[in-house]
mmCIF file of C-alpha atoms in Angstrom:
data_model
loop_
_atom_site.group_PDB
_atom_site.id
_atom_site.type_symbol
_atom_site.label_atom_id
_atom_site.label_comp_id
_atom_site.label_asym_id
_atom_site.label_seq_id
_atom_site.Cartn_x
_atom_site.Cartn_y
_atom_site.Cartn_z
ATOM 1 C CA MET A 830 -0.007 0.014 0.000
ATOM 2 C CA ALA A 831 3.000 2.287 -0.189
ATOM 3 C CA SER A 832 1.705 3.965 -3.360
ATOM 4 C CA LEU A 833 -1.353 5.223 -1.466
ATOM 5 C CA ARG A 834 0.554 7.259 1.092
ATOM 6 C CA ALA A 835 0.258 10.342 -1.111
ATOM 7 C CA LEU A 836 -3.542 10.229 -0.819
ATOM 8 C CA ASP A 837 -5.465 12.363 1.633
ATOM 9 C CA PRO A 838 -6.059 10.400 4.891
ATOM 10 C CA ILE A 839 -9.828 10.366 4.380
ATOM 11 C CA LEU A 840 -9.476 9.188 0.776
ATOM 12 C CA PHE A 841 -7.048 6.500 1.897
ATOM 13 C CA LEU A 842 -9.509 5.211 4.517
ATOM 14 C CA LEU A 843 -12.322 5.164 1.970
ATOM 15 C CA TYR A 844 -10.113 3.339 -0.523
ATOM 16 C CA THR A 845 -9.056 0.609 1.927
ATOM 17 C CA ALA A 846 -12.249 0.293 3.997
ATOM 18 C CA ASP A 847 -13.200 -2.885 2.146
ATOM 19 C CA VAL A 848 -10.355 -4.718 3.889
ATOM 20 C CA LEU A 849 -12.184 -4.473 7.208
ATOM 21 C CA VAL A 850 -15.463 -5.451 5.559
ATOM 22 C CA ILE A 851 -13.941 -8.591 4.077
ATOM 23 C CA ALA A 852 -12.376 -9.526 7.425
ATOM 24 C CA GLY A 853 -15.752 -9.062 9.140
ATOM 25 C CA GLN A 854 -17.429 -11.405 6.685
ATOM 26 C CA TYR A 855 -15.140 -14.209 7.847
ATOM 27 C CA GLY A 856 -15.557 -13.411 11.531
ATOM 28 C CA VAL A 857 -12.034 -12.015 11.779
ATOM 29 C CA SER A 858 -11.443 -8.832 13.787
ATOM 30 C CA ALA A 859 -9.185 -6.160 12.326
ATOM 31 C CA HIS A 860 -7.461 -2.955 13.297
ATOM 32 C CA SER A 861 -5.747 -0.563 10.887
ATOM 33 C CA TYR A 862 -3.249 2.215 11.422
ATOM 34 C CA ALA A 863 -2.115 4.101 8.315
ATOM 35 C CA ASP A 864 -1.165 1.346 5.834
ATOM 36 C CA ASP A 865 -0.680 -1.400 8.485
ATOM 37 C CA THR A 866 -3.529 -3.841 9.092
ATOM 38 C CA LEU A 867 -3.737 -6.296 11.963
ATOM 39 C CA LEU A 868 -6.030 -9.326 11.706
ATOM 40 C CA TYR A 869 -6.753 -11.380 14.793
ATOM 41 C CA ILE A 870 -9.153 -14.057 15.967
ATOM 42 C CA HIS A 871 -9.778 -15.802 19.283
ATOM 43 C CA TYR A 872 -10.074 -19.557 19.254
ATOM 44 C CA SER A 873 -9.623 -22.729 21.264
ATOM 45 C CA THR A 874 -6.568 -24.885 20.665
ATOM 46 C CA ASP A 875 -8.866 -27.824 19.898
ATOM 47 C CA SER A 876 -10.103 -26.112 16.716
ATOM 48 C CA CYS A 877 -6.897 -24.364 15.596
ATOM 49 C CA SER A 878 -6.586 -26.305 12.310
ATOM 50 C CA MET A 879 -10.090 -25.338 11.176
ATOM 51 C CA LEU A 880 -9.627 -21.702 12.147
ATOM 52 C CA PHE A 881 -6.229 -21.544 10.445
ATOM 53 C CA ARG A 882 -7.937 -22.583 7.214
ATOM 54 C CA HIS A 883 -10.661 -20.017 7.874
ATOM 55 C CA LEU A 884 -8.052 -17.294 8.398
ATOM 56 C CA THR A 885 -6.157 -18.388 5.280
ATOM 57 C CA THR A 886 -9.318 -18.051 3.194
ATOM 58 C CA CYS A 887 -9.857 -14.573 4.595
ATOM 59 C CA ILE A 888 -6.299 -13.467 3.757
ATOM 60 C CA ASN A 889 -6.528 -14.911 0.250
ATOM 61 C CA GLU A 890 -9.784 -13.012 -0.291
ATOM 62 C CA ILE A 891 -8.085 -9.808 0.867
ATOM 63 C CA GLY A 892 -5.189 -10.533 -1.489
ATOM 64 C CA SER A 893 -7.584 -10.932 -4.417
ATOM 65 C CA TRP A 894 -9.293 -7.657 -3.534
ATOM 66 C CA MET A 895 -5.950 -5.885 -3.336
ATOM 67 C CA SER A 896 -4.939 -7.236 -6.756
ATOM 68 C CA SER A 897 -8.138 -5.872 -8.238
ATOM 69 C CA LYS A 898 -7.271 -2.460 -6.764
ATOM 70 C CA ARG A 899 -3.704 -2.559 -8.128
ATOM 71 C CA LEU A 900 -2.292 -3.156 -4.651
ATOM 72 C CA LYS A 901 -0.003 -5.909 -3.392
ATOM 73 C CA LEU A 902 -0.264 -8.095 -0.362
ATOM 74 C CA ASN A 903 3.371 -8.544 0.564
ATOM 75 C CA SER A 904 3.646 -12.092 1.929
ATOM 76 C CA GLU A 905 7.301 -11.529 2.849
ATOM 77 C CA LYS A 906 6.314 -8.851 5.340
ATOM 78 C CA THR A 907 3.297 -10.716 6.655
ATOM 79 C CA GLN A 908 3.886 -12.035 10.173
ATOM 80 C CA PHE A 909 1.856 -14.613 12.043
ATOM 81 C CA THR A 910 1.884 -15.674 15.653
ATOM 82 C CA CYS A 911 -0.255 -17.329 18.336
ATOM 83 C CA LEU A 912 -0.686 -15.873 21.810
ATOM 84 C CA GLY A 913 -1.324 -17.998 24.866
ATOM 85 C CA SER A 914 0.167 -19.863 27.767
ATOM 86 C CA ARG A 915 2.964 -22.380 27.369
ATOM 87 C CA TYR A 916 0.508 -25.235 27.828
ATOM 88 C CA GLN A 917 -1.837 -23.879 25.138
ATOM 89 C CA LEU A 918 0.936 -23.107 22.646
ATOM 90 C CA ALA A 919 2.259 -26.663 22.958
ATOM 91 C CA LYS A 920 -1.001 -27.966 21.465
ATOM 92 C CA VAL A 921 -0.901 -25.717 18.351
ATOM 93 C CA ASP A 922 -0.055 -27.438 15.081
ATOM 94 C CA THR A 923 2.599 -25.190 13.585
ATOM 95 C CA THR A 924 2.227 -26.732 10.083
ATOM 96 C CA ALA A 925 -1.508 -26.053 9.753
ATOM 97 C CA PHE A 926 -1.216 -22.480 8.510
ATOM 98 C CA ILE A 927 -0.674 -22.298 4.736
ATOM 99 C CA PHE A 928 -0.497 -19.088 2.742
ATOM 100 C CA ASN A 929 0.232 -18.787 -0.983
ATOM 101 C CA ASN A 930 0.758 -22.587 -1.151
ATOM 102 C CA SER A 931 3.526 -22.464 1.424
ATOM 103 C CA HIS A 932 3.663 -23.133 5.126
ATOM 104 C CA ILE A 933 3.913 -20.014 7.279
ATOM 105 C CA ASN A 934 6.145 -20.261 10.317
ATOM 106 C CA ILE A 935 4.551 -19.210 13.575
ATOM 107 C CA LEU A 936 6.927 -16.572 14.910
ATOM 108 C CA SER A 937 7.744 -16.308 18.585
ATOM 109 C CA VAL A 938 7.971 -12.507 18.316
ATOM 110 C CA VAL A 939 6.160 -10.192 15.889
ATOM 111 C CA THR A 940 6.379 -6.424 15.504
ATOM 112 C CA CYS A 941 3.332 -4.173 15.459
ATOM 113 C CA LEU A 942 3.807 -0.384 15.232
ATOM 114 C CA GLY A 943 7.280 -0.673 16.728
ATOM 115 C CA VAL A 944 6.191 -2.913 19.615
ATOM 116 C CA GLU A 945 7.642 -6.416 19.752
ATOM 117 C CA ILE A 946 4.923 -8.806 20.896
ATOM 118 C CA ASP A 947 5.973 -12.246 22.118
ATOM 119 C CA GLN A 948 3.675 -15.249 22.322
ATOM 120 C CA LYS A 949 3.370 -15.191 26.136
ATOM 121 C CA LEU A 950 2.851 -11.424 26.316
ATOM 122 C CA ALA A 951 5.803 -10.996 28.673
ATOM 123 C CA PHE A 952 7.213 -8.192 26.454
ATOM 124 C CA SER A 953 10.726 -9.189 27.498
ATOM 125 C CA ASP A 954 12.063 -8.837 23.933
ATOM 126 C CA HIS A 955 10.410 -5.429 23.570
ATOM 127 C CA ILE A 956 11.898 -4.211 26.850
ATOM 128 C CA ARG A 957 15.364 -5.452 25.918
ATOM 129 C CA CYS A 958 15.113 -3.677 22.568
ATOM 130 C CA ILE A 959 14.079 -0.391 24.229
ATOM 131 C CA SER A 960 16.853 -0.672 26.827
ATOM 132 C CA ARG A 961 19.493 -1.353 24.195
ATOM 133 C CA ARG A 962 18.520 1.681 22.157
ATOM 134 C CA CYS A 963 18.241 3.966 25.163
ATOM 135 C CA PHE A 964 21.650 2.956 26.539
ATOM 136 C CA TYR A 965 23.145 3.597 23.122
ATOM 137 C CA TRP A 966 21.981 7.210 23.227
ATOM 138 C CA LEU A 967 23.011 7.630 26.839
ATOM 139 C CA ARG A 968 26.550 6.567 25.939
ATOM 140 C CA GLN A 969 26.581 9.117 23.145
ATOM 141 C CA PHE A 970 25.365 11.895 25.438
ATOM 142 C CA ARG A 971 27.823 10.940 28.177
ATOM 143 C CA SER A 972 30.751 11.527 25.822
ATOM 144 C CA VAL A 973 29.737 15.178 25.330
ATOM 145 C CA ARG A 974 28.086 15.839 28.726
ATOM 146 C CA ARG A 975 30.699 18.358 29.782
ATOM 147 C CA THR A 976 29.823 20.646 26.880
ATOM 148 C CA LEU A 977 26.047 20.543 27.536
ATOM 149 C CA THR A 978 23.977 22.590 29.921
ATOM 150 C CA ASN A 979 21.478 20.928 32.225
ATOM 151 C CA ASP A 980 18.509 22.144 30.196
ATOM 152 C CA THR A 981 20.041 20.876 26.953
ATOM 153 C CA THR A 982 20.824 17.515 28.521
ATOM 154 C CA ILE A 983 17.270 17.131 29.830
ATOM 155 C CA ALA A 984 15.857 18.029 26.414
ATOM 156 C CA LEU A 985 18.072 15.467 24.683
ATOM 157 C CA VAL A 986 17.274 12.760 27.240
ATOM 158 C CA ASN A 987 13.529 13.442 26.960
ATOM 159 C CA ALA A 988 13.638 13.302 23.148
ATOM 160 C CA SER A 989 15.833 10.219 22.751
ATOM 161 C CA VAL A 990 15.340 8.171 25.917
ATOM 162 C CA ILE A 991 12.192 9.064 27.856
ATOM 163 C CA SER A 992 10.077 9.164 24.698
ATOM 164 C CA ARG A 993 11.119 5.582 23.917
ATOM 165 C CA VAL A 994 10.398 4.426 27.483
ATOM 166 C CA ASP A 995 6.912 5.972 27.391
ATOM 167 C CA TYR A 996 6.007 4.830 23.872
ATOM 168 C CA CYS A 997 3.084 2.374 24.045
ATOM 169 C CA ASN A 998 3.966 1.616 27.671
ATOM 170 C CA ALA A 999 0.345 0.919 28.624
ATOM 171 C CA GLU A 1000 0.785 -2.637 27.313
ATOM 172 C CA LEU A 1001 3.326 -3.189 30.121
ATOM 173 C CA THR A 1002 0.518 -3.141 32.691
ATOM 174 C CA GLY A 1003 0.918 -6.236 34.810
ATOM 175 C CA ALA A 1004 4.345 -7.099 33.379
ATOM 176 C CA TYR A 1005 6.786 -8.909 35.633
ATOM 177 C CA ASP A 1006 9.103 -6.819 37.808
ATOM 178 C CA ILE A 1007 12.113 -8.743 36.511
ATOM 179 C CA HIS A 1008 11.504 -7.199 33.083
ATOM 180 C CA LEU A 1009 10.488 -3.735 34.286
ATOM 181 C CA ARG A 1010 13.697 -3.446 36.271
ATOM 182 C CA GLN A 1011 15.535 -3.102 32.963
ATOM 183 C CA LEU A 1012 13.532 -0.001 32.068
ATOM 184 C CA GLN A 1013 13.955 1.349 35.597
ATOM 185 C CA GLY A 1014 17.689 0.959 35.081
ATOM 186 C CA VAL A 1015 17.373 3.120 31.950
ATOM 187 C CA LEU A 1016 15.630 5.861 33.964
ATOM 188 C CA ASN A 1017 18.284 5.661 36.693
ATOM 189 C CA ALA A 1018 21.102 5.907 34.159
ATOM 190 C CA ALA A 1019 19.406 8.879 32.456
ATOM 191 C CA ALA A 1020 19.004 10.627 35.811
ATOM 192 C CA ASN A 1021 22.666 9.985 36.675
ATOM 193 C CA LEU A 1022 23.627 11.609 33.389
ATOM 194 C CA VAL A 1023 21.459 14.680 33.956
ATOM 195 C CA VAL A 1024 22.544 15.388 37.553
ATOM 196 C CA ARG A 1025 26.105 14.094 37.011
ATOM 197 C CA LYS A 1026 26.032 11.383 39.637
ATOM 198 C CA ARG A 1027 28.100 8.244 39.605
ATOM 199 C CA LYS A 1028 26.683 4.867 38.622
ATOM 200 C CA PHE A 1029 26.150 3.447 42.122
ATOM 201 C CA ASP A 1030 25.029 6.658 43.823
ATOM 202 C CA GLY A 1031 21.479 6.706 45.184
ATOM 203 C CA ILE A 1032 19.118 8.158 42.632
ATOM 204 C CA SER A 1033 15.572 7.511 43.916
ATOM 205 C CA ASP A 1034 15.273 10.847 45.733
ATOM 206 C CA THR A 1035 16.634 12.699 42.709
ATOM 207 C CA LEU A 1036 14.074 11.047 40.406
ATOM 208 C CA ARG A 1037 11.245 12.093 42.706
ATOM 209 C CA ASP A 1038 12.265 15.512 44.044
ATOM 210 C CA VAL A 1039 14.513 17.001 41.345
ATOM 211 C CA LEU A 1040 13.511 15.530 37.977
ATOM 212 C CA HIS A 1041 9.917 14.601 38.967
ATOM 213 C CA TRP A 1042 10.104 11.353 36.992
ATOM 214 C CA LEU A 1043 7.685 8.597 37.950
ATOM 215 C CA PRO A 1044 8.967 5.031 38.399
ATOM 216 C CA ILE A 1045 8.228 2.639 35.532
ATOM 217 C CA ARG A 1046 5.255 0.927 37.204
ATOM 218 C CA GLN A 1047 3.665 4.318 37.938
ATOM 219 C CA ARG A 1048 4.382 5.556 34.414
ATOM 220 C CA THR A 1049 2.309 2.742 32.977
ATOM 221 C CA ALA A 1050 -0.514 3.486 35.436
ATOM 222 C CA TYR A 1051 -0.333 7.162 34.463
ATOM 223 C CA LYS A 1052 -0.657 6.353 30.762
ATOM 224 C CA LEU A 1053 -3.543 3.983 31.408
ATOM 225 C CA SER A 1054 -5.325 6.560 33.591
ATOM 226 C CA VAL A 1055 -5.029 9.233 30.886
ATOM 227 C CA LEU A 1056 -6.396 6.758 28.335
ATOM 228 C CA MET A 1057 -9.339 6.026 30.621
ATOM 229 C CA PHE A 1058 -9.992 9.766 31.000
ATOM 230 C CA ASN A 1059 -10.107 10.073 27.214
ATOM 231 C CA CYS A 1060 -12.507 7.134 26.981
ATOM 232 C CA LEU A 1061 -14.886 8.666 29.510
ATOM 233 C CA HIS A 1062 -14.823 11.939 27.608
ATOM 234 C CA SER A 1063 -15.429 10.210 24.239
ATOM 235 C CA VAL A 1064 -12.118 11.242 22.711
ATOM 236 C CA ALA A 1065 -10.762 7.705 22.356
ATOM 237 C CA PRO A 1066 -11.467 4.936 19.804
ATOM 238 C CA GLY A 1067 -14.975 3.579 19.985
ATOM 239 C CA TYR A 1068 -13.923 -0.007 20.709
ATOM 240 C CA LEU A 1069 -12.180 1.222 23.891
ATOM 241 C CA ILE A 1070 -15.050 3.467 24.950
ATOM 242 C CA THR A 1071 -17.446 0.501 24.931
ATOM 243 C CA MET A 1072 -15.282 -1.224 27.544
ATOM 244 C CA CYS A 1073 -15.817 1.560 30.075
ATOM 245 C CA GLN A 1074 -19.220 1.070 31.764
ATOM 246 C CA PRO A 1075 -20.033 3.012 34.969
ATOM 247 C CA VAL A 1076 -21.480 0.973 37.825
ATOM 248 C CA SER A 1077 -24.296 3.531 38.126
ATOM 249 C CA GLU A 1078 -25.652 2.478 34.717
ATOM 250 C CA ASN A 1079 -26.284 -1.054 35.982
ATOM 251 C CA PRO A 1080 -29.860 -1.114 37.370
ATOM 252 C CA GLY A 1081 -28.960 -3.727 39.935
ATOM 253 C CA ARG A 1082 -25.950 -1.843 41.278
ATOM 254 C CA ARG A 1083 -26.812 1.813 40.957
ATOM 255 C CA TYR A 1084 -27.419 2.185 44.720
ATOM 256 C CA LEU A 1085 -24.131 0.672 45.787
ATOM 257 C CA ARG A 1086 -21.303 2.737 47.231
ATOM 258 C CA SER A 1087 -19.209 1.952 44.154
ATOM 259 C CA ALA A 1088 -21.841 3.721 42.033
ATOM 260 C CA VAL A 1089 -21.697 6.792 44.286
ATOM 261 C CA ARG A 1090 -17.905 6.837 43.918
ATOM 262 C CA ARG A 1091 -18.367 6.779 40.124
ATOM 263 C CA ASP A 1092 -16.525 3.435 39.820
ATOM 264 C CA LEU A 1093 -16.425 1.508 36.580
ATOM 265 C CA VAL A 1094 -17.455 -2.105 36.112
ATOM 266 C CA VAL A 1095 -14.485 -4.498 36.216
ATOM 267 C CA PRO A 1096 -15.451 -7.604 34.234
ATOM 268 C CA ALA A 1097 -14.597 -11.042 35.563
ATOM 269 C CA THR A 1098 -11.700 -12.770 33.799
ATOM 270 C CA ARG A 1099 -11.212 -16.474 33.153
ATOM 271 C CA THR A 1100 -7.416 -16.449 33.492
ATOM 272 C CA VAL A 1101 -5.106 -15.058 36.171
ATOM 273 C CA ARG A 1102 -2.156 -14.233 33.984
ATOM 274 C CA PHE A 1103 -3.688 -12.693 30.854
ATOM 275 C CA GLY A 1104 -7.219 -11.580 31.800
ATOM 276 C CA PRO A 1105 -6.410 -8.879 34.366
ATOM 277 C CA ARG A 1106 -3.880 -7.341 31.946
ATOM 278 C CA SER A 1107 -6.459 -6.702 29.206
ATOM 279 C CA PHE A 1108 -7.669 -3.142 28.793
ATOM 280 C CA ALA A 1109 -11.231 -4.182 29.631
ATOM 281 C CA ALA A 1110 -10.085 -5.215 33.130
ATOM 282 C CA ALA A 1111 -6.884 -3.206 33.767
ATOM 283 C CA GLY A 1112 -8.377 0.117 32.597
ATOM 284 C CA PRO A 1113 -11.403 0.178 34.936
ATOM 285 C CA SER A 1114 -9.337 -1.293 37.787
ATOM 286 C CA THR A 1115 -6.745 1.474 37.505
ATOM 287 C CA TRP A 1116 -9.459 4.121 37.240
ATOM 288 C CA ASN A 1117 -11.223 2.849 40.367
ATOM 289 C CA THR A 1118 -8.041 3.230 42.421
ATOM 290 C CA LEU A 1119 -7.849 6.973 41.696
ATOM 291 C CA PRO A 1120 -9.138 9.433 44.318
ATOM 292 C CA VAL A 1121 -12.786 10.380 43.924
ATOM 293 C CA GLY A 1122 -11.933 14.050 43.377
ATOM 294 C CA LEU A 1123 -9.646 13.144 40.496
ATOM 295 C CA ARG A 1124 -12.497 11.327 38.734
ATOM 296 C CA ASN A 1125 -14.563 14.518 38.507
ATOM 297 C CA GLN A 1126 -16.082 14.784 35.037
ATOM 298 C CA GLN A 1127 -15.678 18.558 35.135
ATOM 299 C CA LEU A 1128 -11.863 18.399 35.133
ATOM 300 C CA SER A 1129 -10.132 19.377 31.928
ATOM 301 C CA ALA A 1130 -7.510 17.123 30.375
ATOM 302 C CA VAL A 1131 -4.675 19.465 31.437
ATOM 303 C CA SER A 1132 -5.972 19.726 34.993
ATOM 304 C CA PHE A 1133 -6.431 15.960 35.219
ATOM 305 C CA ARG A 1134 -2.872 15.253 34.125
ATOM 306 C CA HIS A 1135 -1.537 17.881 36.524
ATOM 307 C CA HIS A 1136 -3.315 16.419 39.544
ATOM 308 C CA LEU A 1137 -2.607 12.853 38.445
#
């Protein structure tokens, strides 16, 4: 779809809208961002072979539509993976997925909009990639630190390091501490560079009192809270807004104290490891932990972020 990038965004969406329609006809969910399209489907491991064939038919139909529109479905850049627990993944037949008369390997890690997604949703590969890139830039800045002012150093660190740490960090909600410690090490190294401290000097007080940088776990909660604020003010994608249901709108619970506090409904999850990390559960749970005054609908976005 590279040839369509010169089109106006609205014209591009109109031109490629049929891709989502075709996916919906086969019961496959889809999300698009610019010229990247993500197809996904939820299934049981007992019926993976049938659903693989179903998904293959859907992709072939999309490929035929693209050919009729003088577009190309690049099979070399098409990635496929399965997400689940180790026990579930062991039951998946890796030879069942065939595309363009060839077997497609199920990758252990795929990339979507710069985020590396592994099969177990641990995001360990993504965190290692971020840490490697951030430490590269920190080494470059350290070599010229003596010639930089504090304001210049902070600007460079925010642009090259902090922006990478914060990019799409909401998906790290519920991630293991052993992985998040790598990103916390990036923040500590960046703070040492800014305030010119040595590697093993204490940095926690400096992060909080001088630089006002939140720890990694709180940064993910901050991003998720802002996203929930946008959902409740209808400035977020529709599929996210539908996951935010106030308790007060439930006739059987509108007189509970949770309804008075303006809590959101937290749906029950079937799994302990994956379910609570989904946006449908993690978003309302994070929102319900905020102070009642911070959940005031009259607050502006700027005021909410300031108090948060």
